[in-house]
Coordinates of N, CA and C in Angstrom, one line a residue:
X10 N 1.9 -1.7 -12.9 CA 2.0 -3.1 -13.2 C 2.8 -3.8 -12.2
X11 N 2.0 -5.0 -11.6 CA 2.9 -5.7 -10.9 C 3.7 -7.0 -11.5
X12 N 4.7 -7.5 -11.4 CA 5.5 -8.4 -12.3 C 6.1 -9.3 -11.2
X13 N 6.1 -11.1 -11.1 CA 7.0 -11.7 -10.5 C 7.4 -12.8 -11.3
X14 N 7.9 -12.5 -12.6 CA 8.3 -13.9 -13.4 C 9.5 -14.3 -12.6
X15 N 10.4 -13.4 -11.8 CA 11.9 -14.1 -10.5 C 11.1 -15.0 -9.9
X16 N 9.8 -15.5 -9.8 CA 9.2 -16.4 -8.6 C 9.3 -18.0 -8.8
X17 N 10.5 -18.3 -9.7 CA 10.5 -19.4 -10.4 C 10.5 -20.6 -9.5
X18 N 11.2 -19.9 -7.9 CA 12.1 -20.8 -7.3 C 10.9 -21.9 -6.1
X19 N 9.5 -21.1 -6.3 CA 8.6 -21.6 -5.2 C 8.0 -22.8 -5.8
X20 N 8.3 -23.7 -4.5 CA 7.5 -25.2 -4.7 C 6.4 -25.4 -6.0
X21 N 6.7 -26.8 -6.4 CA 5.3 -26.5 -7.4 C 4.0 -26.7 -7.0
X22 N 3.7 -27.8 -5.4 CA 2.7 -27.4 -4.5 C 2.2 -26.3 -4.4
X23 N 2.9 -25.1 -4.0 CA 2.1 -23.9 -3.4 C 1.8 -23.8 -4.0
X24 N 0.4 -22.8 -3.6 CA -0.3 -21.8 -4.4 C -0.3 -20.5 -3.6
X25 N 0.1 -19.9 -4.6 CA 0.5 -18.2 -4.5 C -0.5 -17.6 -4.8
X26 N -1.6 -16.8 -4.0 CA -2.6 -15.6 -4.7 C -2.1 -14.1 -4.2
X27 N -1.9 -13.4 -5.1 CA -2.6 -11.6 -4.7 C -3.6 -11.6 -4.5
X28 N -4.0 -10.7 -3.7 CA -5.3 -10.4 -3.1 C -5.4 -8.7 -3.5
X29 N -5.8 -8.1 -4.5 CA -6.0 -6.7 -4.5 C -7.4 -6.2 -3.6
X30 N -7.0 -5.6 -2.7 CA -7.6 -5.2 -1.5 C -8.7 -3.9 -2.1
X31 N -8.0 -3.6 -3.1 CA -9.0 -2.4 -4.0 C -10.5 -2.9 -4.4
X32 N -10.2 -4.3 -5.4 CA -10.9 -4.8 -6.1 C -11.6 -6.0 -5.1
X33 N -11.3 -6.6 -4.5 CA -11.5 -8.0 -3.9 C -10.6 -8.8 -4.8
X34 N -10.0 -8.6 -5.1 CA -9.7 -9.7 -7.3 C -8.3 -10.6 -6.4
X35 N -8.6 -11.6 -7.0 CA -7.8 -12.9 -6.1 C -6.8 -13.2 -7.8
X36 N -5.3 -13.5 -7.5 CA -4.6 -13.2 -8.5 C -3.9 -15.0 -8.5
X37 N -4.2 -15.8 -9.2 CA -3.3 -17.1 -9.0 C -2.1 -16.6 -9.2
X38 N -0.6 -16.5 -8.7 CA 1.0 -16.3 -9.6 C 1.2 -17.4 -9.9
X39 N 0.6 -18.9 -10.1 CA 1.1 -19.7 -11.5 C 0.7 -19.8 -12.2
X40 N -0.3 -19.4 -13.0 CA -0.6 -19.0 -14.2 C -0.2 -17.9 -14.8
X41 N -0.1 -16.9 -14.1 CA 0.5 -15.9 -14.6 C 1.5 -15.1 -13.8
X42 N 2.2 -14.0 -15.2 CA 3.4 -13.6 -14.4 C 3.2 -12.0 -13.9
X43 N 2.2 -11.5 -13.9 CA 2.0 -10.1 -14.1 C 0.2 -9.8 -13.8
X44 N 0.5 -8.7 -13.5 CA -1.0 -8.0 -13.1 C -1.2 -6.7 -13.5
X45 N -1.9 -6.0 -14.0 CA -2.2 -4.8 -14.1 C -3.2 -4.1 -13.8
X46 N -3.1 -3.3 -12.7 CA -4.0 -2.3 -11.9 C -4.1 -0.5 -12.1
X47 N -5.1 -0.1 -11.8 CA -5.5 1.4 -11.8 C -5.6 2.0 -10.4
X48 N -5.3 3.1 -10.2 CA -5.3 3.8 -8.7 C -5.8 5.3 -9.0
X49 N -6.6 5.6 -8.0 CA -6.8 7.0 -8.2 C -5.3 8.0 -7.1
X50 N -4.8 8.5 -8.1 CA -3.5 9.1 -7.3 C -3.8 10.4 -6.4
X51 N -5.1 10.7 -6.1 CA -5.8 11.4 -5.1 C -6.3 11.0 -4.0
X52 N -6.6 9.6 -4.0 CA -7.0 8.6 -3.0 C -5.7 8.0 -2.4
X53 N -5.6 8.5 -1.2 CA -4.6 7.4 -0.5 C -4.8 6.0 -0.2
X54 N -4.1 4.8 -0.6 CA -4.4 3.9 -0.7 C -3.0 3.4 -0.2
X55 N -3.0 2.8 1.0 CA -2.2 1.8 1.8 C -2.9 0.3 2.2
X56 N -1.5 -0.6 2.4 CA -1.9 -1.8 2.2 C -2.9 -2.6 1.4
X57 N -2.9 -2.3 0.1 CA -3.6 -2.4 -0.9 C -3.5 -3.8 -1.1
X58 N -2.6 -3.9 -1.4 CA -1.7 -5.7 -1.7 C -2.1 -6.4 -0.7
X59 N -2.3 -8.1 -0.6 CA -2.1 -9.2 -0.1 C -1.7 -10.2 -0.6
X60 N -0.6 -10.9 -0.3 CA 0.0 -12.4 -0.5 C -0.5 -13.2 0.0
X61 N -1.3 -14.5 0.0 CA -1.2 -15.4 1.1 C -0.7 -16.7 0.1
X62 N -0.3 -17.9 0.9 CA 0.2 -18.8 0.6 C -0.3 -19.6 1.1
X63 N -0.8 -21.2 0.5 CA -1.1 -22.1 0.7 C -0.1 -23.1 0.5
X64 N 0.4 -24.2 1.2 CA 1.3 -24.6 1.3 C 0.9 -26.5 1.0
X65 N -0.3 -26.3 0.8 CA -0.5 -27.9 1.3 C -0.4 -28.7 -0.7
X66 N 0.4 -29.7 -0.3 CA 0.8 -30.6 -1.4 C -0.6 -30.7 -2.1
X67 N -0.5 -30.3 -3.2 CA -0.8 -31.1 -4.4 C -1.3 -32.4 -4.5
X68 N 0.4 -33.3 -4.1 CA 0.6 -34.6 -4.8 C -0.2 -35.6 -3.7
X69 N -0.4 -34.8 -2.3 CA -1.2 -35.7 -1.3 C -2.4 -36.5 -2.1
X70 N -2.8 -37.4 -0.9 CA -4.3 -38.0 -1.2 C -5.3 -37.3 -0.8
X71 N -6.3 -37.0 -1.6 CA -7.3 -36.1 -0.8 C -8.0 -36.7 0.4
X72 N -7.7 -37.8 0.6 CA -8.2 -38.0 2.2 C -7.0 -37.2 3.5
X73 N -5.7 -37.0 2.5 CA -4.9 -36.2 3.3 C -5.2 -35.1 3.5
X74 N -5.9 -34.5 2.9 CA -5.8 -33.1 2.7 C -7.5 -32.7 3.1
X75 N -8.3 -33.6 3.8 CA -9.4 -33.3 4.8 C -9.2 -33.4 6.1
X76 N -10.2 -32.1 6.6 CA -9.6 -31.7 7.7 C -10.6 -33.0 8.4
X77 N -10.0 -33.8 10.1 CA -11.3 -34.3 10.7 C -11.7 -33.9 11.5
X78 N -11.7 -32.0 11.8 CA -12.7 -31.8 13.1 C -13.4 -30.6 12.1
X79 N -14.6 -29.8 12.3 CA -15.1 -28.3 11.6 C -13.6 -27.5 12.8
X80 N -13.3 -26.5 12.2 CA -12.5 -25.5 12.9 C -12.9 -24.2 12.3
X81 N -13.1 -22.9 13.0 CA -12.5 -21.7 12.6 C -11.3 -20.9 12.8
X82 N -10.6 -20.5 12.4 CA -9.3 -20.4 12.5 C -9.0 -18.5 12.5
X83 N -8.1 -18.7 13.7 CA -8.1 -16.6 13.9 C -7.6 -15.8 12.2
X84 N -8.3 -15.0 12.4 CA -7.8 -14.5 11.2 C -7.0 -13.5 11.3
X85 N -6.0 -13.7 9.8 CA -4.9 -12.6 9.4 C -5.0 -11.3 8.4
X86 N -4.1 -10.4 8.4 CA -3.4 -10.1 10.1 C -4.5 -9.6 11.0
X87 N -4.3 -9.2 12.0 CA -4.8 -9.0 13.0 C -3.9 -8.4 14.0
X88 N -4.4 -7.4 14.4 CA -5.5 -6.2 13.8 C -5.0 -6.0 12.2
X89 N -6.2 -5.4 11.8 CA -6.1 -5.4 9.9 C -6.4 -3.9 9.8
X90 N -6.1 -3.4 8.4 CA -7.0 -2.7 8.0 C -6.6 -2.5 6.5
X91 N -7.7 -2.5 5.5 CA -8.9 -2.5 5.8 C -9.3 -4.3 5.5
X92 N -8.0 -4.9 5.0 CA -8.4 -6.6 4.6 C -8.1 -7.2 5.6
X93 N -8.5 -8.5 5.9 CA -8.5 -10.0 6.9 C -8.7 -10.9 5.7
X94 N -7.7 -12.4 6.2 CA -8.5 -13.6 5.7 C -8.7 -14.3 6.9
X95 N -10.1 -14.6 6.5 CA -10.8 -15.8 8.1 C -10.7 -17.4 7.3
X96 N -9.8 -18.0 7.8 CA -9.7 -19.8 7.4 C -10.6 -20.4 8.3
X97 N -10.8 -21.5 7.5 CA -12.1 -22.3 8.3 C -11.9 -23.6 7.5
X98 N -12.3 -24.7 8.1 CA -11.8 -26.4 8.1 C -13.1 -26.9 7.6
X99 N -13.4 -27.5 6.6 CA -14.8 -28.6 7.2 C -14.8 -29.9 7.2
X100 N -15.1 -30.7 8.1 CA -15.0 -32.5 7.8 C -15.8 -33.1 6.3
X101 N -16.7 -32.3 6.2 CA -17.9 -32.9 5.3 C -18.5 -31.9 4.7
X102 N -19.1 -32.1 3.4 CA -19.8 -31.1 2.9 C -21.0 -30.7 3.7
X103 N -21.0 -29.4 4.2 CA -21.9 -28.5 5.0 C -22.5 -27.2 4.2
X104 N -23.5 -27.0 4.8 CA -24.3 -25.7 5.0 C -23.8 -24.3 5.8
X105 N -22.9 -23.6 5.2 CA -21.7 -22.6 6.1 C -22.5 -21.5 5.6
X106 N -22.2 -20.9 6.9 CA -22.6 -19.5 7.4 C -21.5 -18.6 8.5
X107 N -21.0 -17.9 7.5 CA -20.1 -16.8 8.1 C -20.6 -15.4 8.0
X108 N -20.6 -14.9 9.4 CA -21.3 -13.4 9.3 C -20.2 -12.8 10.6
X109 N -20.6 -11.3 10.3 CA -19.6 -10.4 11.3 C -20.4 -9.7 11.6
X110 N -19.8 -9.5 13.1 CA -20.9 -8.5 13.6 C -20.1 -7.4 14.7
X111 N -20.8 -6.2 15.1 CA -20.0 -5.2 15.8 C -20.1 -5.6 17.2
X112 N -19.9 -4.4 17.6 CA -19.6 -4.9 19.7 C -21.1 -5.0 19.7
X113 N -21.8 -4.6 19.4 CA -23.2 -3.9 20.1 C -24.4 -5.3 19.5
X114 N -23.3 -6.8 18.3 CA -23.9 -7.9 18.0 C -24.9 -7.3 16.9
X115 N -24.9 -6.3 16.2 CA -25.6 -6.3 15.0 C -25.1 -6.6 13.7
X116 N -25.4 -7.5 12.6 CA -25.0 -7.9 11.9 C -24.2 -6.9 11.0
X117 N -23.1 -6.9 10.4 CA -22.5 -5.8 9.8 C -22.0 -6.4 8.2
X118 N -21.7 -8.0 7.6 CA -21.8 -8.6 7.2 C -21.4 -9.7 7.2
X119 N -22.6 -10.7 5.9 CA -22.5 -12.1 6.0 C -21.1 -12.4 4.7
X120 N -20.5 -13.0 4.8 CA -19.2 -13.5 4.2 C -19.8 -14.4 3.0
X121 N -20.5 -15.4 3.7 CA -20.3 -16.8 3.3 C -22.0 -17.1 3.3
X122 N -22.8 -17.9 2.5 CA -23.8 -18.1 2.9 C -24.6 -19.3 2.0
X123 N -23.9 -20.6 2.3 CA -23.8 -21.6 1.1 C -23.4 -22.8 1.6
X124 N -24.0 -24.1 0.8 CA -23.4 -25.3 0.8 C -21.9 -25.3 0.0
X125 N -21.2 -26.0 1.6 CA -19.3 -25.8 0.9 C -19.0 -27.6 0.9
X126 N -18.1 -27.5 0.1 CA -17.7 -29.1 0.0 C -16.3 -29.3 1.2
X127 N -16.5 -30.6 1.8 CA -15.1 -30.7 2.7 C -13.6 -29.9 2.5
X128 N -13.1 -29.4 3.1 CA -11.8 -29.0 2.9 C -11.5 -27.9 3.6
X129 N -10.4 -27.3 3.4 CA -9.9 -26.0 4.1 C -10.2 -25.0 2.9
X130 N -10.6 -24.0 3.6 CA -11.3 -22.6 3.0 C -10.8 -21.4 3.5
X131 N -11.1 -20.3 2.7 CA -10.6 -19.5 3.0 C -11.9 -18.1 2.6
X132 N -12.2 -16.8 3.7 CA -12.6 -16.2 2.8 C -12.4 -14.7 3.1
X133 N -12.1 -13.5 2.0 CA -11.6 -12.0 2.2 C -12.3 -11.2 3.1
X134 N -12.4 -10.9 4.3 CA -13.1 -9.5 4.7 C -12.7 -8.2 4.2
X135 N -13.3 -7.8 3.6 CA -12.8 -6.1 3.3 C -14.1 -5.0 4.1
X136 N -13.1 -4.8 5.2 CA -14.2 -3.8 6.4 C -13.6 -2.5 6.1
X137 N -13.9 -1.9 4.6 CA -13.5 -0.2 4.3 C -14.3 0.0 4.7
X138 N -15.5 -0.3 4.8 CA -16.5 0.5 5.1 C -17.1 0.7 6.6
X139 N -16.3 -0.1 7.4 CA -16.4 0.2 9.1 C -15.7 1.0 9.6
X140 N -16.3 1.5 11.0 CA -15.1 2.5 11.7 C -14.0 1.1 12.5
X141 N -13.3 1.7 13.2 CA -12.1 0.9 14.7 C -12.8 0.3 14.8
X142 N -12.5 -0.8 15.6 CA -13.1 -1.6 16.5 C -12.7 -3.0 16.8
X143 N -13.7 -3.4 17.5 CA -13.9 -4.8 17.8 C -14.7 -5.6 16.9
X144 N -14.5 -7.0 16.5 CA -15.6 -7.1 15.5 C -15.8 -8.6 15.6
X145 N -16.6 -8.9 15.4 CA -16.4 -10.6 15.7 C -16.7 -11.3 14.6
X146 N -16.8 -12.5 14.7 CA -17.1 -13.4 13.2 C -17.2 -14.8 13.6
X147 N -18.7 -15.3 13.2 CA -19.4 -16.6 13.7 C -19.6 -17.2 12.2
X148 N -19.0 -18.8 12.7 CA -19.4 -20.0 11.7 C -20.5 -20.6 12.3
X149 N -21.5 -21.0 11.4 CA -22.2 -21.8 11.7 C -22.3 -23.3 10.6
X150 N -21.6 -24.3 11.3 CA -21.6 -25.0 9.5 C -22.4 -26.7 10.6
X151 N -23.1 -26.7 10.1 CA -24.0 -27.8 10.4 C -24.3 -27.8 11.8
X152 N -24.0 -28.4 13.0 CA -24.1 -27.8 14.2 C -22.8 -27.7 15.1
X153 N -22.2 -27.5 14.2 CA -20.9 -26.5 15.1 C -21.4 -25.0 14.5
X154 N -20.7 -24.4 16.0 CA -20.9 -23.0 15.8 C -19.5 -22.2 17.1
X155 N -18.8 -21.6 16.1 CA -17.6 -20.9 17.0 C -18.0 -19.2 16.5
X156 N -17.1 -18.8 17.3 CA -17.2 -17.2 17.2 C -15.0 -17.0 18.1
X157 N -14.9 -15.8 16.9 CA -14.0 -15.2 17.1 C -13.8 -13.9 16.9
X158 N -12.9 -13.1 17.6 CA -12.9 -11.8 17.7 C -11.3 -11.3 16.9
X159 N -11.8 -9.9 16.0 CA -11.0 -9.4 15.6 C -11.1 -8.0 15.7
X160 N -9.9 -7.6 15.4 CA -10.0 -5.9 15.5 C -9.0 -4.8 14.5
X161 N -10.4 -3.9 14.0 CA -10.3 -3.2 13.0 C -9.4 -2.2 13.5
X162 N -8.4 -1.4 12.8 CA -7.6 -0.5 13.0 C -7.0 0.4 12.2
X163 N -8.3 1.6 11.6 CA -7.6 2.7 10.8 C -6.8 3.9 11.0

């Protein structure tokens, strides 16, 4: 069981998620104080956990809080293994397409594959299932299209 009811002291803007790297399972910490998980104690399991933190105000205007260019944004950490989060911006509600692909450019998986509303996004890669490598990852959201490179490290 994980427990952080001591977390009293963080902004009431943030937003705090766990990321159980097991499950995919995204954990808000202001709703709740506690989490309860299962492990196979035969399975080695490192870096299971992820924190990330969003930092942007609440109390803004939402015209503050849109981005005005499309961006894709390097993702963390880097090198990973076996989780990444890839951030990504949109001006306007678009048509997004996030896919990953190996050195050799064959699709390995699509992330994302949906109309998204304006804002800053976020979404989990969990590559257990790839070997090392190089790996890349292309947005396509209306007619922007960027590509970025990451690398897998078990």
């Amino acid at each position: 069981m994980l427990n952080w009811e001591k977390m009293k002291n963080i902004p009431e803007e943030w937003e705090i998620v766990l990321i159980d790297g097991s499950t995919d399972e995204s954990i808000n910490f202001k709703p709740r104080t506690e989490y309860e998980f299962y492990f196979d104690i035969k399975k080695k399991e490192t870096e299971r956990f992820y924190v990330t933190v969003n930092r942007n105000a609440s109390t803004s205007t939402e015209e503050e809080n849109t981005p005005t260019v499309f961006r894709l944004k390097k993702n963390y950490p880097n090198p990973f293994n076996p989780v990444t989060i890839i951030e990504y911006e949109l001006p306007k509600y678009s048509e997004v397409k996030i896919e990953v692909f190996d050195i050799l450019g064959r699709t390995v998986a699509t992330l994302i594959d949906e109309r998204k509303s304006a804002g800053f996004h976020s979404v989990l890669f969990n590559a257990s299932h790839l070997s090392s490598g190089t790996y890349f990852y292309r947005i396509n959201a209306g007619d922007f299209v960027q590509i970025k490179s990451m690398m897998l490290i078990k």
